[in-house]
mmCIF file of C-alpha atoms in Angstrom:
data_model
loop_
_atom_site.group_PDB
_atom_site.id
_atom_site.type_symbol
_atom_site.label_atom_id
_atom_site.label_comp_id
_atom_site.label_asym_id
_atom_site.label_seq_id
_atom_site.Cartn_x
_atom_site.Cartn_y
_atom_site.Cartn_z
ATOM 1 C CA MET W 17 79.548 -1.113 82.991
ATOM 2 C CA GLN W 18 82.822 -0.136 84.562
ATOM 3 C CA TYR W 19 84.069 3.369 85.262
ATOM 4 C CA PRO W 20 86.278 4.672 82.435
ATOM 5 C CA GLU W 21 89.844 3.572 83.139
ATOM 6 C CA PRO W 22 91.285 6.996 84.054
ATOM 7 C CA ILE W 23 88.681 7.502 86.753
ATOM 8 C CA ALA W 24 88.995 3.918 88.017
ATOM 9 C CA LYS W 25 92.739 4.446 88.412
ATOM 10 C CA LEU W 26 92.237 7.694 90.309
ATOM 11 C CA ILE W 27 89.690 6.023 92.591
ATOM 12 C CA ALA W 28 92.254 3.288 93.292
ATOM 13 C CA SER W 29 94.866 5.923 94.153
ATOM 14 C CA TYR W 30 92.563 7.814 96.504
ATOM 15 C CA MET W 31 91.712 4.517 98.204
ATOM 16 C CA LYS W 32 95.369 4.068 99.168
ATOM 17 C CA LEU W 33 95.054 7.087 101.504
ATOM 18 C CA PRO W 34 94.216 6.333 105.127
ATOM 19 C CA GLY W 35 90.551 6.504 106.109
ATOM 20 C CA ILE W 36 89.337 6.745 102.520
ATOM 21 C CA GLY W 37 87.093 3.929 101.360
ATOM 22 C CA GLU W 38 85.610 3.224 97.942
ATOM 23 C CA LYS W 39 82.642 5.582 98.320
ATOM 24 C CA THR W 40 84.727 8.563 99.393
ATOM 25 C CA ALA W 41 87.403 7.786 96.791
ATOM 26 C CA THR W 42 84.738 7.766 94.075
ATOM 27 C CA ARG W 43 83.321 11.051 95.308
ATOM 28 C CA LEU W 44 86.805 12.600 95.353
ATOM 29 C CA ALA W 45 87.660 11.276 91.888
ATOM 30 C CA PHE W 46 84.516 12.757 90.355
ATOM 31 C CA TYR W 47 85.126 15.972 92.218
ATOM 32 C CA THR W 48 88.656 16.063 90.792
ATOM 33 C CA LEU W 49 87.186 15.725 87.318
ATOM 34 C CA GLY W 50 85.317 18.976 87.898
ATOM 35 C CA MET W 51 88.248 20.866 89.446
ATOM 36 C CA ALA W 52 90.138 23.617 87.620
ATOM 37 C CA ASP W 53 92.884 22.239 85.349
ATOM 38 C CA GLU W 54 95.447 24.350 87.165
ATOM 39 C CA ASP W 55 94.502 22.966 90.599
ATOM 40 C CA VAL W 56 94.769 19.364 89.436
ATOM 41 C CA LYS W 57 98.116 20.090 87.782
ATOM 42 C CA ASP W 58 99.374 21.649 91.029
ATOM 43 C CA PHE W 59 98.098 18.648 92.979
ATOM 44 C CA ALA W 60 99.938 16.193 90.705
ATOM 45 C CA SER W 61 103.178 18.151 90.885
ATOM 46 C CA ALA W 62 102.891 18.572 94.661
ATOM 47 C CA LEU W 63 102.642 14.796 94.957
ATOM 48 C CA THR W 64 105.710 14.299 92.800
ATOM 49 C CA ALA W 65 107.659 17.058 94.555
ATOM 50 C CA VAL W 66 106.952 15.795 98.046
ATOM 51 C CA LYS W 67 108.638 12.484 97.249
ATOM 52 C CA ARG W 68 111.424 14.027 95.172
ATOM 53 C CA ASP W 69 112.405 17.068 97.254
ATOM 54 C CA LEU W 70 111.905 15.965 100.846
ATOM 55 C CA HIS W 71 114.377 13.841 102.769
ATOM 56 C CA TYR W 72 115.056 12.956 106.355
ATOM 57 C CA CYS W 73 117.664 15.071 108.107
ATOM 58 C CA THR W 74 120.668 12.798 108.741
ATOM 59 C CA ILE W 75 121.131 14.347 112.184
ATOM 60 C CA CYS W 76 117.663 14.548 113.741
ATOM 61 C CA GLY W 77 115.441 12.600 111.313
ATOM 62 C CA ASN W 78 113.110 15.548 110.654
ATOM 63 C CA ILE W 79 111.758 15.929 107.114
ATOM 64 C CA THR W 80 113.602 18.612 105.235
ATOM 65 C CA GLU W 81 114.518 19.925 101.837
ATOM 66 C CA ASP W 82 118.117 20.585 102.919
ATOM 67 C CA ASP W 83 120.337 18.266 104.917
ATOM 68 C CA PRO W 84 121.000 19.021 107.772
ATOM 69 C CA CYS W 85 117.603 20.580 108.416
ATOM 70 C CA PRO W 86 117.217 24.281 109.321
ATOM 71 C CA LEU W 87 116.666 23.369 112.980
ATOM 72 C CA CYS W 88 119.904 21.369 113.242
ATOM 73 C CA LYS W 89 121.811 24.070 111.366
ATOM 74 C CA ASP W 90 120.552 26.898 113.602
ATOM 75 C CA ALA W 91 123.474 27.580 115.985
ATOM 76 C CA SER W 92 121.354 30.008 118.005
ATOM 77 C CA ARG W 93 119.267 27.138 119.375
ATOM 78 C CA ASP W 94 120.072 25.683 122.795
ATOM 79 C CA GLN W 95 122.535 22.884 121.976
ATOM 80 C CA LYS W 96 122.230 21.309 125.437
ATOM 81 C CA THR W 97 118.644 20.158 125.294
ATOM 82 C CA LEU W 98 117.261 17.453 123.028
ATOM 83 C CA LEU W 99 113.536 16.806 122.665
ATOM 84 C CA VAL W 100 112.551 13.380 121.354
ATOM 85 C CA VAL W 101 109.329 13.034 119.323
ATOM 86 C CA GLU W 102 107.629 10.204 117.484
ATOM 87 C CA ARG W 103 107.064 11.996 114.176
ATOM 88 C CA SER W 104 108.201 15.058 112.207
ATOM 89 C CA ARG W 105 104.751 16.563 112.631
ATOM 90 C CA ASP W 106 105.285 16.684 116.379
ATOM 91 C CA ILE W 107 108.227 19.036 115.788
ATOM 92 C CA MET W 108 105.905 21.423 113.955
ATOM 93 C CA ALA W 109 103.504 21.347 116.903
ATOM 94 C CA MET W 110 106.345 22.134 119.326
ATOM 95 C CA GLU W 111 107.612 24.954 117.105
ATOM 96 C CA ARG W 112 104.123 26.446 116.880
ATOM 97 C CA MET W 113 104.139 26.632 120.689
ATOM 98 C CA ASN W 114 107.225 28.853 120.294
ATOM 99 C CA GLU W 115 108.538 28.152 123.816
ATOM 100 C CA TYR W 116 111.105 25.449 123.117
ATOM 101 C CA HIS W 117 114.410 26.463 121.605
ATOM 102 C CA GLY W 118 116.532 23.338 121.878
ATOM 103 C CA LEU W 119 117.240 20.491 119.462
ATOM 104 C CA TYR W 120 115.029 17.632 118.295
ATOM 105 C CA HIS W 121 115.253 13.974 117.471
ATOM 106 C CA VAL W 122 112.565 12.105 115.534
ATOM 107 C CA LEU W 123 112.050 8.431 116.323
ATOM 108 C CA HIS W 124 109.737 7.754 113.354
ATOM 109 C CA GLY W 125 107.585 5.468 115.426
ATOM 110 C CA THR W 126 107.462 3.855 118.844
ATOM 111 C CA ILE W 127 108.499 0.636 120.424
ATOM 112 C CA SER W 128 105.361 -1.432 120.026
ATOM 113 C CA PRO W 129 105.319 -4.995 121.326
ATOM 114 C CA SER W 130 101.864 -5.494 119.783
ATOM 115 C CA ALA W 131 103.046 -4.399 116.310
ATOM 116 C CA GLY W 132 106.377 -6.171 116.688
ATOM 117 C CA THR W 133 108.410 -2.941 116.510
ATOM 118 C CA GLY W 134 111.528 -3.067 118.635
ATOM 119 C CA PRO W 135 114.075 -0.379 119.642
ATOM 120 C CA MET W 136 116.253 -1.152 116.616
ATOM 121 C CA ASP W 137 113.368 -0.574 114.195
ATOM 122 C CA ILE W 138 113.050 3.107 115.046
ATOM 123 C CA ASN W 139 115.591 5.949 115.307
ATOM 124 C CA ILE W 140 116.916 4.930 118.740
ATOM 125 C CA PRO W 141 120.421 3.814 117.653
ATOM 126 C CA SER W 142 121.009 7.211 115.995
ATOM 127 C CA LEU W 143 119.785 8.948 119.156
ATOM 128 C CA ILE W 144 122.298 7.061 121.322
ATOM 129 C CA GLU W 145 125.067 7.774 118.802
ATOM 130 C CA ARG W 146 124.153 11.446 118.867
ATOM 131 C CA LEU W 147 124.206 11.665 122.660
ATOM 132 C CA LYS W 148 127.628 9.986 122.711
ATOM 133 C CA SER W 149 129.157 12.336 120.150
ATOM 134 C CA HIS W 150 127.578 15.451 121.709
ATOM 135 C CA PRO W 151 128.396 15.329 125.422
ATOM 136 C CA GLU W 152 127.163 18.931 125.743
ATOM 137 C CA ILE W 153 123.592 17.593 125.654
ATOM 138 C CA ASN W 154 122.608 17.445 129.323
ATOM 139 C CA GLU W 155 118.842 16.981 129.120
ATOM 140 C CA VAL W 156 116.688 14.734 126.998
ATOM 141 C CA ILE W 157 112.970 15.622 127.028
ATOM 142 C CA ILE W 158 110.850 12.692 125.952
ATOM 143 C CA ALA W 159 107.767 13.910 124.111
ATOM 144 C CA THR W 160 106.276 10.676 122.824
ATOM 145 C CA ASN W 161 102.487 10.456 122.682
ATOM 146 C CA ALA W 162 100.442 9.723 125.785
ATOM 147 C CA SER W 163 99.586 6.277 124.406
ATOM 148 C CA LEU W 164 100.590 2.838 125.623
ATOM 149 C CA ASP W 165 103.352 2.554 122.996
ATOM 150 C CA GLY W 166 104.483 6.134 123.627
ATOM 151 C CA GLU W 167 104.758 5.343 127.335
ATOM 152 C CA THR W 168 106.655 2.104 126.688
ATOM 153 C CA THR W 169 109.111 3.966 124.465
ATOM 154 C CA ALA W 170 109.580 6.716 127.054
ATOM 155 C CA GLN W 171 110.311 4.176 129.801
ATOM 156 C CA TYR W 172 112.757 2.329 127.583
ATOM 157 C CA LEU W 173 114.604 5.521 126.602
ATOM 158 C CA ALA W 174 114.799 6.714 130.215
ATOM 159 C CA LYS W 175 116.386 3.435 131.293
ATOM 160 C CA LEU W 176 118.816 3.591 128.389
ATOM 161 C CA ILE W 177 119.910 7.209 128.769
ATOM 162 C CA LYS W 178 119.916 7.851 132.519
ATOM 163 C CA PRO W 179 123.058 5.772 133.230
ATOM 164 C CA ALA W 180 125.002 8.289 131.050
ATOM 165 C CA GLN W 181 124.285 10.958 133.693
ATOM 166 C CA ILE W 182 121.967 12.803 131.302
ATOM 167 C CA LYS W 183 118.816 14.266 132.808
ATOM 168 C CA VAL W 184 115.763 12.590 131.253
ATOM 169 C CA THR W 185 112.386 14.317 131.531
ATOM 170 C CA ARG W 186 108.908 13.560 130.254
ATOM 171 C CA LEU W 187 106.114 15.958 129.235
ATOM 172 C CA ALA W 188 103.549 16.474 131.994
ATOM 173 C CA HIS W 189 100.277 14.569 131.762
ATOM 174 C CA GLY W 190 97.057 16.095 132.989
ATOM 175 C CA LEU W 191 94.075 18.192 131.985
ATOM 176 C CA SER W 192 94.190 19.874 128.619
ATOM 177 C CA ALA W 193 93.531 23.614 128.419
ATOM 178 C CA GLY W 194 89.849 24.367 128.911
ATOM 179 C CA ALA W 195 89.112 20.766 129.917
ATOM 180 C CA ASP W 196 85.912 20.054 131.813
ATOM 181 C CA ILE W 197 86.540 17.715 134.764
ATOM 182 C CA ASP W 198 83.163 16.141 134.194
ATOM 183 C CA TYR W 199 84.099 15.130 130.638
ATOM 184 C CA THR W 200 87.677 14.086 131.350
ATOM 185 C CA ASP W 201 88.438 10.362 131.153
ATOM 186 C CA GLU W 202 89.574 8.490 134.260
ATOM 187 C CA VAL W 203 93.153 7.917 133.107
ATOM 188 C CA THR W 204 93.697 11.623 132.448
ATOM 189 C CA LEU W 205 92.129 12.528 135.781
ATOM 190 C CA PHE W 206 94.358 10.008 137.549
ATOM 191 C CA LYS W 207 97.455 11.473 135.853
ATOM 192 C CA ALA W 208 96.304 14.976 136.730
ATOM 193 C CA VAL W 209 95.925 14.024 140.389
ATOM 194 C CA GLN W 210 99.231 12.129 140.435
ATOM 195 C CA GLY W 211 101.050 15.065 138.886
ATOM 196 C CA ARG W 212 99.365 17.753 141.003
ATOM 197 C CA THR W 213 101.605 20.733 141.797
ATOM 198 C CA GLU W 214 101.727 22.942 144.857
ATOM 199 C CA MET W 215 100.071 26.327 144.570
ATOM 200 C CA MET U 18 108.666 27.310 111.771
ATOM 201 C CA GLN U 19 106.674 26.530 108.654
ATOM 202 C CA TYR U 20 106.289 23.159 107.018
ATOM 203 C CA PRO U 21 108.852 22.634 104.239
ATOM 204 C CA GLU U 22 107.413 24.073 101.034
ATOM 205 C CA PRO U 23 106.765 20.778 99.200
ATOM 206 C CA ILE U 24 104.623 19.490 102.065
ATOM 207 C CA ALA U 25 102.843 22.837 102.504
ATOM 208 C CA LYS U 26 101.906 22.760 98.818
ATOM 209 C CA LEU U 27 100.598 19.217 99.060
ATOM 210 C CA ILE U 28 98.552 20.137 102.148
ATOM 211 C CA ALA U 29 97.071 23.055 100.169
ATOM 212 C CA SER U 30 96.157 20.707 97.322
ATOM 213 C CA TYR U 31 94.512 18.153 99.614
ATOM 214 C CA MET U 32 92.537 20.990 101.202
ATOM 215 C CA LYS U 33 90.941 21.763 97.845
ATOM 216 C CA LEU U 34 89.125 18.415 98.005
ATOM 217 C CA PRO U 35 85.615 18.453 99.467
ATOM 218 C CA GLY U 36 85.287 17.644 103.151
ATOM 219 C CA ILE U 37 89.024 17.803 103.794
ATOM 220 C CA GLY U 38 90.132 20.440 106.277
ATOM 221 C CA GLU U 39 93.617 21.457 107.345
ATOM 222 C CA LYS U 40 94.069 18.694 109.931
ATOM 223 C CA THR U 41 93.093 15.895 107.569
ATOM 224 C CA ALA U 42 95.074 17.433 104.699
ATOM 225 C CA THR U 43 98.167 17.520 106.927
ATOM 226 C CA ARG U 44 97.644 13.919 107.963
ATOM 227 C CA LEU U 45 97.235 12.870 104.317
ATOM 228 C CA ALA U 46 100.302 14.844 103.198
ATOM 229 C CA PHE U 47 102.511 13.205 105.809
ATOM 230 C CA TYR U 48 101.031 9.847 104.976
ATOM 231 C CA THR U 49 101.854 10.471 101.304
ATOM 232 C CA LEU U 50 105.434 11.152 102.309
ATOM 233 C CA GLY U 51 105.625 7.633 103.684
ATOM 234 C CA MET U 52 103.906 5.927 100.750
ATOM 235 C CA ALA U 53 105.747 3.789 98.213
ATOM 236 C CA ASP U 54 107.321 5.876 95.414
ATOM 237 C CA GLU U 55 105.409 3.864 92.833
ATOM 238 C CA ASP U 56 102.028 4.537 94.463
ATOM 239 C CA VAL U 57 102.618 8.284 94.618
ATOM 240 C CA LYS U 58 103.792 8.293 90.988
ATOM 241 C CA ASP U 59 100.622 6.424 89.975
ATOM 242 C CA PHE U 60 98.517 8.874 91.977
ATOM 243 C CA ALA U 61 100.093 11.896 90.249
ATOM 244 C CA SER U 62 99.651 10.399 86.800
ATOM 245 C CA ALA U 63 96.072 9.328 87.544
ATOM 246 C CA LEU U 64 95.314 12.960 88.431
ATOM 247 C CA THR U 65 96.842 14.198 85.214
ATOM 248 C CA ALA U 66 95.181 11.490 83.119
ATOM 249 C CA VAL U 67 91.710 12.069 84.503
ATOM 250 C CA LYS U 68 91.766 15.665 83.275
ATOM 251 C CA ARG U 69 93.552 14.848 80.020
ATOM 252 C CA ASP U 70 91.758 11.687 78.872
ATOM 253 C CA LEU U 71 88.191 12.134 80.050
ATOM 254 C CA HIS U 72 85.620 14.250 78.256
ATOM 255 C CA TYR U 73 81.880 14.639 78.263
ATOM 256 C CA CYS U 74 79.989 12.674 75.616
ATOM 257 C CA THR U 75 78.578 15.228 73.151
ATOM 258 C CA ILE U 76 75.332 13.260 72.956
ATOM 259 C CA CYS U 77 74.431 12.351 76.531
ATOM 260 C CA GLY U 78 76.929 14.289 78.662
ATOM 261 C CA ASN U 79 78.341 11.173 80.345
ATOM 262 C CA ILE U 80 82.071 11.169 81.105
ATOM 263 C CA THR U 81 83.933 9.083 78.596
ATOM 264 C CA GLU U 82 87.297 8.459 76.987
ATOM 265 C CA ASP U 83 85.701 8.153 73.531
ATOM 266 C CA ASP U 84 83.082 10.410 72.023
ATOM 267 C CA PRO U 85 80.275 9.351 71.663
ATOM 268 C CA CYS U 86 80.420 7.244 74.827
ATOM 269 C CA PRO U 87 80.069 3.435 74.716
ATOM 270 C CA LEU U 88 76.462 3.673 75.943
ATOM 271 C CA CYS U 89 75.414 6.049 73.150
ATOM 272 C CA LYS U 90 77.261 3.975 70.557
ATOM 273 C CA ASP U 91 75.646 0.697 71.652
ATOM 274 C CA ALA U 92 72.915 0.096 69.041
ATOM 275 C CA SER U 93 71.605 -2.896 70.999
ATOM 276 C CA ARG U 94 70.246 -0.601 73.710
ATOM 277 C CA ASP U 95 66.581 0.426 73.667
ATOM 278 C CA GLN U 96 66.596 3.648 71.626
ATOM 279 C CA LYS U 97 63.074 4.602 72.690
ATOM 280 C CA THR U 98 63.690 5.245 76.363
ATOM 281 C CA LEU U 99 65.795 8.033 77.812
ATOM 282 C CA LEU U 100 66.689 8.181 81.497
ATOM 283 C CA VAL U 101 67.695 11.605 82.834
ATOM 284 C CA VAL U 102 70.184 11.780 85.723
ATOM 285 C CA GLU U 103 71.921 14.576 87.588
ATOM 286 C CA ARG U 104 75.463 13.257 87.358
ATOM 287 C CA SER U 105 77.576 10.720 85.448
ATOM 288 C CA ARG U 106 77.942 8.689 88.633
ATOM 289 C CA ASP U 107 74.207 8.080 88.628
ATOM 290 C CA ILE U 108 74.586 6.282 85.285
ATOM 291 C CA MET U 109 77.080 3.915 86.883
ATOM 292 C CA ALA U 110 74.584 3.183 89.674
ATOM 293 C CA MET U 111 71.845 2.454 87.123
ATOM 294 C CA GLU U 112 74.158 0.219 85.112
ATOM 295 C CA ARG U 113 75.150 -1.708 88.228
ATOM 296 C CA MET U 114 71.444 -2.465 88.723
ATOM 297 C CA ASN U 115 71.582 -4.127 85.295
ATOM 298 C CA GLU U 116 67.843 -3.819 84.639
ATOM 299 C CA TYR U 117 67.737 -0.684 82.494
ATOM 300 C CA HIS U 118 68.780 -0.975 78.874
ATOM 301 C CA GLY U 119 67.770 2.358 77.364
ATOM 302 C CA LEU U 120 69.657 5.607 76.800
ATOM 303 C CA TYR U 121 70.804 8.255 79.265
ATOM 304 C CA HIS U 122 71.090 12.005 79.527
ATOM 305 C CA VAL U 123 73.224 13.724 82.185
ATOM 306 C CA LEU U 124 72.074 17.139 83.406
ATOM 307 C CA HIS U 125 75.289 17.905 85.345
ATOM 308 C CA GLY U 126 73.336 19.543 88.114
ATOM 309 C CA THR U 127 69.820 20.554 88.998
ATOM 310 C CA ILE U 128 67.701 23.627 88.773
ATOM 311 C CA SER U 129 68.363 25.256 92.111
ATOM 312 C CA PRO U 130 66.675 28.550 92.939
ATOM 313 C CA SER U 131 68.709 28.782 96.152
ATOM 314 C CA ALA U 132 72.033 28.395 94.307
ATOM 315 C CA GLY U 133 70.847 30.534 91.396
ATOM 316 C CA THR U 134 71.096 27.697 88.881
ATOM 317 C CA GLY U 135 68.469 27.950 86.167
ATOM 318 C CA PRO U 136 67.386 25.544 83.390
ATOM 319 C CA MET U 137 69.881 27.072 80.938
ATOM 320 C CA ASP U 138 72.820 26.449 83.300
ATOM 321 C CA ILE U 139 72.486 22.675 83.123
ATOM 322 C CA ASN U 140 72.164 20.226 80.217
ATOM 323 C CA ILE U 141 68.459 20.888 79.591
ATOM 324 C CA PRO U 142 68.772 22.643 76.188
ATOM 325 C CA SER U 143 70.739 19.659 74.806
ATOM 326 C CA LEU U 144 68.069 17.305 76.189
ATOM 327 C CA ILE U 145 65.299 19.185 74.372
ATOM 328 C CA GLU U 146 67.379 19.271 71.166
ATOM 329 C CA ARG U 147 67.942 15.552 71.489
ATOM 330 C CA LEU U 148 64.238 14.762 71.943
ATOM 331 C CA LYS U 149 63.402 16.885 68.911
ATOM 332 C CA SER U 150 65.934 15.206 66.633
ATOM 333 C CA HIS U 151 65.074 11.694 67.888
ATOM 334 C CA PRO U 152 61.294 11.371 67.658
ATOM 335 C CA GLU U 153 61.636 7.624 68.298
ATOM 336 C CA ILE U 154 62.154 8.407 72.002
ATOM 337 C CA ASN U 155 58.737 7.866 73.549
ATOM 338 C CA GLU U 156 59.497 7.797 77.251
ATOM 339 C CA VAL U 157 61.657 10.014 79.413
ATOM 340 C CA ILE U 158 62.358 8.610 82.875
ATOM 341 C CA ILE U 159 63.402 11.331 85.287
ATOM 342 C CA ALA U 160 65.890 9.974 87.819
ATOM 343 C CA THR U 161 66.983 13.123 89.620
ATOM 344 C CA ASN U 162 67.740 12.812 93.331
ATOM 345 C CA ALA U 163 64.946 12.771 95.916
ATOM 346 C CA SER U 164 66.031 16.224 97.105
ATOM 347 C CA LEU U 165 64.231 19.543 96.887
ATOM 348 C CA ASP U 166 66.301 20.625 93.866
ATOM 349 C CA GLY U 167 65.939 17.195 92.249
ATOM 350 C CA GLU U 168 62.183 17.439 92.668
ATOM 351 C CA THR U 169 62.070 20.988 91.250
ATOM 352 C CA THR U 170 64.061 19.854 88.227
ATOM 353 C CA ALA U 171 61.798 16.841 87.697
ATOM 354 C CA GLN U 172 58.672 19.006 87.815
ATOM 355 C CA TYR U 173 60.199 21.498 85.394
ATOM 356 C CA LEU U 174 61.219 18.811 82.923
ATOM 357 C CA ALA U 175 57.827 17.127 83.063
ATOM 358 C CA LYS U 176 56.071 20.397 82.203
ATOM 359 C CA LEU U 177 58.520 21.030 79.399
ATOM 360 C CA ILE U 178 58.428 17.589 77.773
ATOM 361 C CA LYS U 179 54.836 16.386 78.221
ATOM 362 C CA PRO U 180 53.354 18.779 75.599
ATOM 363 C CA ALA U 181 55.478 16.946 72.983
ATOM 364 C CA GLN U 182 53.352 13.822 73.624
ATOM 365 C CA ILE U 183 56.303 12.033 75.204
ATOM 366 C CA LYS U 184 55.567 9.906 78.269
ATOM 367 C CA VAL U 185 57.390 11.338 81.290
ATOM 368 C CA THR U 186 57.907 9.121 84.335
ATOM 369 C CA ARG U 187 59.660 9.555 87.663
ATOM 370 C CA LEU U 188 61.414 6.959 89.839
ATOM 371 C CA ALA U 189 59.225 5.666 92.657
ATOM 372 C CA HIS U 190 59.768 7.062 96.130
ATOM 373 C CA GLY U 191 59.300 4.910 99.202
ATOM 374 C CA LEU U 192 61.045 2.568 101.617
ATOM 375 C CA SER U 193 64.545 1.466 100.712
ATOM 376 C CA ALA U 194 65.282 -2.253 100.678
ATOM 377 C CA GLY U 195 65.546 -3.619 104.210
ATOM 378 C CA ALA U 196 64.249 -0.361 105.699
ATOM 379 C CA ASP U 197 62.881 -0.423 109.227
ATOM 380 C CA ILE U 198 59.582 1.502 109.472
ATOM 381 C CA ASP U 199 60.541 2.644 112.935
ATOM 382 C CA TYR U 200 63.726 4.300 111.653
ATOM 383 C CA THR U 201 62.296 5.744 108.450
ATOM 384 C CA ASP U 202 61.897 9.522 108.296
ATOM 385 C CA GLU U 203 58.422 11.042 107.980
ATOM 386 C CA VAL U 204 58.850 12.313 104.418
ATOM 387 C CA THR U 205 59.862 8.874 103.155
ATOM 388 C CA LEU U 206 57.001 7.249 105.038
ATOM 389 C CA PHE U 207 54.573 9.764 103.576
ATOM 390 C CA LYS U 208 55.880 9.069 100.045
ATOM 391 C CA ALA U 209 55.638 5.329 100.688
ATOM 392 C CA VAL U 210 51.994 5.635 101.782
ATOM 393 C CA GLN U 211 51.159 7.974 98.892
ATOM 394 C CA GLY U 212 52.738 5.610 96.394
ATOM 395 C CA ARG U 213 51.286 2.409 97.891
ATOM 396 C CA THR U 214 50.491 -0.295 95.325
ATOM 397 C CA GLU U 215 47.759 -2.918 95.315
ATOM 398 C CA MET U 216 48.760 -6.459 96.282
#
């Protein structure tokens, strides 16, 4: 006996999400069956809306309902500093910090030799274009992840941008807040020692 | 800065699923944003369809597109044996085993003193009604989970049904297939010893 078709289809849809296998998808599908009608209706329309109403900002690549995005449109932001991130979500993290008031640029990925992603496959050409047409930008902060691919991308961007006499900086690497030295991995410790600052 | 409204709504919907917190919901929402249009459309319609097209069988309580469900309608099944499960999903598990050919009854829960669920809150009245109107049923197999609430429910049902001269049985408890004695918990081991069979 098979699951009734509607539930089998929902299981298949849940399984397309990352980290959700058949068991979890089945559990979620049956849970959905027991959810309030209104909640399931909202869920379905949220799914439709997210694909219909959200676009990438043509300037910075951030996800947005309006183009250009509110961040690019905000003239009160520091127009001389550009912070480069891998994904839109990283912008939200930076904005939550509430200490950065410049512009952003989203790469939508990293250079990844292992995955076969080169500089032309991510938003690097648009970044270069943007720097050329906005000579007021005098610092590019590279905020890619502290991963191998993030590092590769940062190095590549630095080499590409520095000849244009633009200051290129990179987020500091070191201990996270509240970190216990004893539990910190060797690479982080090494970076923390390398990047030690005078007191 | 907040997430754009469409993504915030989708995050809220994902968070209504069991075991999905804000971090995972955010990850899933952004992943959805990158999914193929077709897949998201299918997902949304699967959600709608599951609530629209699936109902509970008025005889056994199983989820079904048609009422009565295919299992209740199938006259070739053994009409004398009724297997009682907690949830519709348990029927699917039994059917996958392919060794049981009788009827089913879904309780949609258990008696749970801790959660304040009593016998009238689950499908027990309809089970009793069904046994009364179908005197040909001569065995009720109780297949509730091996949990405290499952056990309570099984005991309650046995007391309720046995006076009607109907045989009431319970699934065996013991080692699962391939189980390692060394890694088996004490309760299971105890049940396995208690239920030992002659060779």
